[in-house]
mmCIF file of C-alpha atoms in Angstrom:
data_model
loop_
_atom_site.group_PDB
_atom_site.id
_atom_site.type_symbol
_atom_site.label_atom_id
_atom_site.label_comp_id
_atom_site.label_asym_id
_atom_site.label_seq_id
_atom_site.Cartn_x
_atom_site.Cartn_y
_atom_site.Cartn_z
ATOM 1 C CA GLN A 1 -8.921 -4.332 -5.879
ATOM 2 C CA VAL A 2 -7.206 -7.820 -5.367
ATOM 3 C CA GLN A 3 -9.820 -10.701 -6.358
ATOM 4 C CA LEU A 4 -9.398 -14.340 -5.734
ATOM 5 C CA GLN A 5 -11.149 -16.825 -8.011
ATOM 6 C CA GLU A 6 -10.555 -20.856 -7.047
ATOM 7 C CA SER A 7 -10.387 -23.525 -9.811
ATOM 8 C CA GLY A 8 -10.121 -27.218 -9.859
ATOM 9 C CA PRO A 9 -12.255 -30.475 -10.095
ATOM 10 C CA GLY A 10 -15.429 -30.642 -8.060
ATOM 11 C CA LEU A 11 -15.337 -34.197 -7.842
ATOM 12 C CA VAL A 12 -12.180 -36.451 -6.403
ATOM 13 C CA LYS A 13 -12.438 -40.100 -6.010
ATOM 14 C CA PRO A 14 -11.021 -41.690 -2.251
ATOM 15 C CA SER A 15 -7.257 -42.107 -2.075
ATOM 16 C CA GLN A 16 -6.578 -39.540 -4.500
ATOM 17 C CA THR A 17 -5.055 -36.120 -4.635
ATOM 18 C CA LEU A 18 -6.867 -32.948 -4.479
ATOM 19 C CA SER A 19 -5.595 -30.127 -6.426
ATOM 20 C CA LEU A 20 -6.916 -26.514 -6.466
ATOM 21 C CA SER A 21 -5.678 -23.250 -7.695
ATOM 22 C CA CYS A 22 -6.277 -19.860 -6.766
ATOM 23 C CA THR A 23 -5.902 -17.000 -9.706
ATOM 24 C CA VAL A 24 -4.953 -13.509 -8.050
ATOM 25 C CA SER A 25 -6.095 -10.544 -10.218
ATOM 26 C CA GLY A 26 -5.865 -6.856 -9.304
ATOM 27 C CA GLY A 27 -2.542 -7.326 -7.450
ATOM 28 C CA SER A 28 0.775 -9.272 -7.294
ATOM 29 C CA ILE A 29 1.000 -12.271 -5.425
ATOM 30 C CA SER A 30 4.556 -11.055 -4.664
ATOM 31 C CA THR A 31 3.736 -8.263 -2.748
ATOM 32 C CA GLY A 32 4.652 -8.518 0.701
ATOM 33 C CA GLY A 33 2.516 -8.323 3.922
ATOM 34 C CA TYR A 34 0.260 -11.303 2.950
ATOM 35 C CA TYR A 35 -0.280 -14.651 3.503
ATOM 36 C CA TRP A 36 -1.910 -16.544 0.687
ATOM 37 C CA SER A 37 -4.272 -19.319 2.414
ATOM 38 C CA TRP A 38 -6.683 -21.905 1.826
ATOM 39 C CA VAL A 39 -9.853 -22.579 4.342
ATOM 40 C CA ARG A 40 -12.476 -25.086 4.174
ATOM 41 C CA GLN A 41 -15.943 -25.446 5.584
ATOM 42 C CA HIS A 42 -17.167 -29.123 5.913
ATOM 43 C CA PRO A 43 -20.884 -29.318 5.080
ATOM 44 C CA GLU A 44 -22.888 -27.767 8.083
ATOM 45 C CA LYS A 45 -19.731 -27.433 10.018
ATOM 46 C CA GLY A 46 -17.392 -24.328 11.026
ATOM 47 C CA LEU A 47 -14.369 -22.865 9.005
ATOM 48 C CA GLU A 48 -11.089 -24.478 9.184
ATOM 49 C CA PHE A 49 -7.641 -23.034 8.264
ATOM 50 C CA ILE A 50 -5.817 -25.468 6.284
ATOM 51 C CA GLY A 51 -2.568 -23.448 5.599
ATOM 52 C CA TYR A 52 -0.726 -20.586 4.182
ATOM 53 C CA VAL A 53 2.346 -19.408 2.140
ATOM 54 C CA HIS A 54 4.157 -16.351 1.975
ATOM 55 C CA TYR A 55 5.697 -14.987 -1.255
ATOM 56 C CA THR A 56 9.254 -15.698 0.006
ATOM 57 C CA GLY A 57 8.299 -19.367 0.859
ATOM 58 C CA ASN A 58 8.054 -21.316 4.004
ATOM 59 C CA PRO A 59 4.508 -22.719 4.094
ATOM 60 C CA HIS A 60 2.835 -23.388 7.042
ATOM 61 C CA TYR A 61 -0.030 -25.815 7.641
ATOM 62 C CA ASN A 62 -2.557 -26.854 10.102
ATOM 63 C CA PRO A 63 -1.234 -29.754 12.222
ATOM 64 C CA SER A 64 -4.040 -32.107 11.569
ATOM 65 C CA LEU A 65 -3.348 -31.975 7.795
ATOM 66 C CA THR A 66 0.509 -31.478 7.801
ATOM 67 C CA SER A 67 1.268 -34.965 6.617
ATOM 68 C CA ARG A 68 -1.074 -34.729 3.129
ATOM 69 C CA VAL A 69 -1.190 -31.093 2.565
ATOM 70 C CA SER A 70 1.007 -28.862 0.411
ATOM 71 C CA ILE A 71 0.526 -25.102 -0.556
ATOM 72 C CA SER A 72 2.706 -23.636 -3.196
ATOM 73 C CA LEU A 73 3.011 -20.516 -5.296
ATOM 74 C CA ASP A 74 3.352 -20.102 -9.160
ATOM 75 C CA LYS A 75 4.646 -16.329 -9.302
ATOM 76 C CA SER A 76 4.727 -16.160 -13.141
ATOM 77 C CA ALA A 77 0.998 -17.240 -13.418
ATOM 78 C CA ASN A 78 0.204 -14.987 -9.899
ATOM 79 C CA GLN A 79 -1.427 -18.126 -8.557
ATOM 80 C CA PHE A 80 -1.284 -20.059 -5.477
ATOM 81 C CA SER A 81 -2.207 -23.901 -5.416
ATOM 82 C CA LEU A 82 -3.522 -26.541 -2.731
ATOM 83 C CA SER A 83 -2.654 -29.863 -2.767
ATOM 84 C CA LEU A 84 -4.166 -32.487 -0.521
ATOM 85 C CA THR A 85 -2.999 -36.352 -1.077
ATOM 86 C CA SER A 86 -4.954 -39.481 0.328
ATOM 87 C CA VAL A 87 -8.472 -37.816 0.323
ATOM 88 C CA THR A 88 -11.289 -39.492 1.793
ATOM 89 C CA ALA A 89 -14.984 -38.320 2.499
ATOM 90 C CA ALA A 90 -13.889 -36.352 5.172
ATOM 91 C CA ASP A 91 -12.380 -33.909 2.829
ATOM 92 C CA THR A 92 -15.616 -33.201 1.405
ATOM 93 C CA ALA A 93 -16.068 -29.388 1.736
ATOM 94 C CA MET A 94 -16.104 -26.240 0.496
ATOM 95 C CA TYR A 95 -12.783 -24.702 -0.333
ATOM 96 C CA PHE A 96 -12.104 -21.055 -0.075
ATOM 97 C CA CYS A 97 -8.666 -19.214 -1.022
ATOM 98 C CA ALA A 98 -7.869 -16.453 0.979
ATOM 99 C CA ARG A 99 -5.372 -13.428 1.500
ATOM 100 C CA VAL A 100 -4.143 -12.818 5.227
ATOM 101 C CA ARG A 101 -3.403 -9.363 5.954
ATOM 102 C CA LEU A 102 -0.396 -9.909 8.206
ATOM 103 C CA VAL A 103 -0.799 -6.433 9.873
ATOM 104 C CA ARG A 104 -4.503 -7.378 10.845
ATOM 105 C CA GLY A 105 -3.735 -11.150 11.474
ATOM 106 C CA ALA A 106 -6.992 -11.739 9.408
ATOM 107 C CA VAL A 107 -8.252 -12.684 6.121
ATOM 108 C CA ASP A 108 -9.450 -9.365 4.156
ATOM 109 C CA THR A 109 -10.039 -11.132 0.790
ATOM 110 C CA TRP A 110 -11.820 -14.367 -0.019
ATOM 111 C CA GLY A 111 -12.356 -16.380 -3.246
ATOM 112 C CA GLN A 112 -15.747 -17.043 -3.630
ATOM 113 C CA GLY A 113 -15.424 -20.676 -2.766
ATOM 114 C CA THR A 114 -15.706 -23.905 -4.831
ATOM 115 C CA MET A 115 -17.076 -27.355 -3.474
ATOM 116 C CA VAL A 116 -15.279 -30.194 -3.700
ATOM 117 C CA THR A 117 -17.128 -33.925 -3.345
ATOM 118 C CA VAL A 118 -15.031 -36.878 -2.446
ATOM 119 C CA SER A 119 -16.636 -39.799 -3.761
ATOM 120 C CA SER A 120 -16.078 -43.155 -6.173
ATOM 121 C CA ASP B 1 -3.031 -25.867 19.926
ATOM 122 C CA ILE B 2 -5.297 -22.934 21.092
ATOM 123 C CA GLN B 3 -8.771 -24.069 21.734
ATOM 124 C CA MET B 4 -11.443 -21.428 20.919
ATOM 125 C CA THR B 5 -15.082 -21.455 22.349
ATOM 126 C CA GLN B 6 -17.961 -19.316 21.200
ATOM 127 C CA SER B 7 -21.228 -18.465 23.235
ATOM 128 C CA PRO B 8 -24.011 -19.079 22.576
ATOM 129 C CA SER B 9 -23.856 -21.486 19.702
ATOM 130 C CA THR B 10 -27.344 -20.230 18.698
ATOM 131 C CA LEU B 11 -28.926 -16.835 19.272
ATOM 132 C CA SER B 12 -32.258 -15.746 18.393
ATOM 133 C CA ALA B 13 -32.980 -12.008 18.598
ATOM 134 C CA SER B 14 -35.192 -9.419 16.826
ATOM 135 C CA LEU B 15 -34.970 -6.448 14.655
ATOM 136 C CA GLY B 16 -33.261 -3.811 16.458
ATOM 137 C CA ASP B 17 -32.035 -5.670 19.293
ATOM 138 C CA ARG B 18 -28.497 -5.422 20.956
ATOM 139 C CA VAL B 19 -26.695 -8.694 20.937
ATOM 140 C CA THR B 20 -23.580 -9.879 22.281
ATOM 141 C CA ILE B 21 -21.448 -12.787 21.127
ATOM 142 C CA THR B 22 -18.482 -14.049 23.404
ATOM 143 C CA CYS B 23 -15.265 -15.860 22.116
ATOM 144 C CA ARG B 24 -12.868 -17.256 24.581
ATOM 145 C CA ALA B 25 -9.238 -18.590 23.677
ATOM 146 C CA SER B 26 -7.535 -21.212 25.779
ATOM 147 C CA GLN B 27 -4.626 -19.024 25.907
ATOM 148 C CA GLY B 28 -3.475 -15.173 25.417
ATOM 149 C CA LEU B 29 -3.891 -13.885 22.130
ATOM 150 C CA SER B 30 -2.178 -10.386 22.483
ATOM 151 C CA GLY B 31 -5.124 -9.058 20.978
ATOM 152 C CA TRP B 32 -4.925 -10.915 17.850
ATOM 153 C CA LEU B 33 -8.626 -11.944 17.303
ATOM 154 C CA ALA B 34 -10.730 -10.988 14.428
ATOM 155 C CA TRP B 35 -14.554 -11.463 13.463
ATOM 156 C CA TYR B 36 -16.298 -12.510 10.529
ATOM 157 C CA GLN B 37 -19.809 -12.895 9.425
ATOM 158 C CA HIS B 38 -20.787 -15.606 6.861
ATOM 159 C CA LYS B 39 -23.963 -16.251 5.150
ATOM 160 C CA PRO B 40 -24.884 -19.563 3.144
ATOM 161 C CA GLY B 41 -23.172 -19.699 -0.190
ATOM 162 C CA ARG B 42 -20.941 -16.644 0.122
ATOM 163 C CA ALA B 43 -17.546 -16.053 1.312
ATOM 164 C CA PRO B 44 -17.191 -14.798 4.894
ATOM 165 C CA LYS B 45 -16.666 -11.242 5.455
ATOM 166 C CA LEU B 46 -14.090 -9.611 7.851
ATOM 167 C CA LEU B 47 -15.742 -7.390 10.456
ATOM 168 C CA ILE B 48 -13.343 -6.716 13.299
ATOM 169 C CA TYR B 49 -9.518 -7.165 13.410
ATOM 170 C CA LYS B 50 -7.347 -6.873 16.032
ATOM 171 C CA THR B 51 -10.043 -7.238 18.854
ATOM 172 C CA SER B 52 -11.508 -3.601 18.208
ATOM 173 C CA HIS B 53 -10.598 -2.305 15.013
ATOM 174 C CA LEU B 54 -13.615 -1.915 12.312
ATOM 175 C CA GLU B 55 -12.831 -3.358 8.842
ATOM 176 C CA THR B 56 -13.444 -0.558 6.070
ATOM 177 C CA GLY B 57 -16.751 -0.262 4.926
ATOM 178 C CA VAL B 58 -18.312 -2.117 8.010
ATOM 179 C CA PRO B 59 -21.296 -0.433 9.579
ATOM 180 C CA SER B 60 -20.403 1.397 12.934
ATOM 181 C CA ARG B 61 -23.318 -0.920 14.584
ATOM 182 C CA PHE B 62 -20.559 -3.490 15.028
ATOM 183 C CA SER B 63 -17.888 -3.469 17.674
ATOM 184 C CA GLY B 64 -15.582 -5.507 19.481
ATOM 185 C CA SER B 65 -13.815 -5.613 22.583
ATOM 186 C CA GLY B 66 -11.684 -7.775 24.891
ATOM 187 C CA SER B 67 -8.645 -8.929 26.486
ATOM 188 C CA GLU B 68 -6.075 -11.817 26.483
ATOM 189 C CA THR B 69 -8.620 -14.526 26.639
ATOM 190 C CA ASP B 70 -11.998 -13.158 26.442
ATOM 191 C CA PHE B 71 -13.590 -11.315 23.494
ATOM 192 C CA THR B 72 -16.806 -10.033 22.212
ATOM 193 C CA LEU B 73 -18.712 -8.897 19.259
ATOM 194 C CA THR B 74 -21.617 -6.613 19.824
ATOM 195 C CA ILE B 75 -24.109 -5.550 17.174
ATOM 196 C CA SER B 76 -25.834 -2.419 18.650
ATOM 197 C CA SER B 77 -29.072 -2.713 16.882
ATOM 198 C CA LEU B 78 -30.025 -5.578 14.577
ATOM 199 C CA GLN B 79 -30.658 -5.153 10.516
ATOM 200 C CA PRO B 80 -32.308 -7.922 8.680
ATOM 201 C CA GLU B 81 -29.102 -8.331 6.729
ATOM 202 C CA ASP B 82 -27.066 -9.275 10.178
ATOM 203 C CA PHE B 83 -28.955 -12.490 10.724
ATOM 204 C CA ALA B 84 -25.991 -15.172 9.701
ATOM 205 C CA THR B 85 -23.154 -17.121 11.542
ATOM 206 C CA TYR B 86 -20.406 -15.133 13.393
ATOM 207 C CA TYR B 87 -16.896 -16.751 13.893
ATOM 208 C CA CYS B 88 -14.249 -15.525 15.647
ATOM 209 C CA GLN B 89 -10.525 -16.170 14.605
ATOM 210 C CA TYR B 90 -7.254 -16.121 16.142
ATOM 211 C CA TYR B 91 -3.740 -15.565 14.981
ATOM 212 C CA ASN B 92 -0.962 -16.891 17.566
ATOM 213 C CA ASP B 93 2.564 -17.931 16.705
ATOM 214 C CA PHE B 94 2.319 -18.478 13.051
ATOM 215 C CA SER B 95 -0.827 -20.185 13.352
ATOM 216 C CA TYR B 96 -4.600 -19.060 12.303
ATOM 217 C CA GLY B 97 -7.777 -20.983 13.571
ATOM 218 C CA PHE B 98 -11.490 -20.302 13.921
ATOM 219 C CA GLY B 99 -14.073 -20.722 16.699
ATOM 220 C CA PRO B 100 -16.983 -23.040 16.227
ATOM 221 C CA GLY B 101 -19.348 -20.256 14.950
ATOM 222 C CA ALA B 102 -22.399 -18.518 16.349
ATOM 223 C CA LYS B 103 -25.542 -18.494 14.556
ATOM 224 C CA LEU B 104 -27.600 -15.659 14.738
ATOM 225 C CA GLU B 105 -31.433 -16.182 13.735
ATOM 226 C CA ILE B 106 -34.598 -14.068 13.800
ATOM 227 C CA LYS B 107 -36.849 -14.546 16.785
#
């Protein structure tokens, strides 16, 4: 059974870059049929898709974040990563890594989530 | 951009009640609509995918239906563990997004 685990700093200063990694265990990130994704939830708010990447490349991002976000794969480490530049307090959120199963068009596996606070 | 609405935004119900949550999309989704249950401090849980397909391990009291733009999640008989926030989620043209959520509370 595939499991996902986020890692990264819980506190980021304004204007800096938020960087998170997601380690995939129990399966290979190079398996077809999935998008490796990031989703966030602002405090007391709903869920927001940040973006995703397929193992063949070609990431896709939420248009509201596309100028600041990058999602990449590290196949040798079986990880994928999120980079969000020029963060502000509005980027304070719980960040989840997630696996979208393409044939279902839905997230079938989630990480436990990691809280990131943007503050000086 | 596809806009999603959910109604009601908050719902109070009692154990054993039948409840329905509605999700509406601003354009047709060709059935690519999923539902999740989300409890505080936990990851969301997939309940339904492609409008009406029950995810493995999800109790049969959950069901989904719908058409191009209008979808419903029904819980046939509320159990204590069902009180949570429910989100719909679409897939369209390589994009994914969520509805604003519907909070199900105990009456």
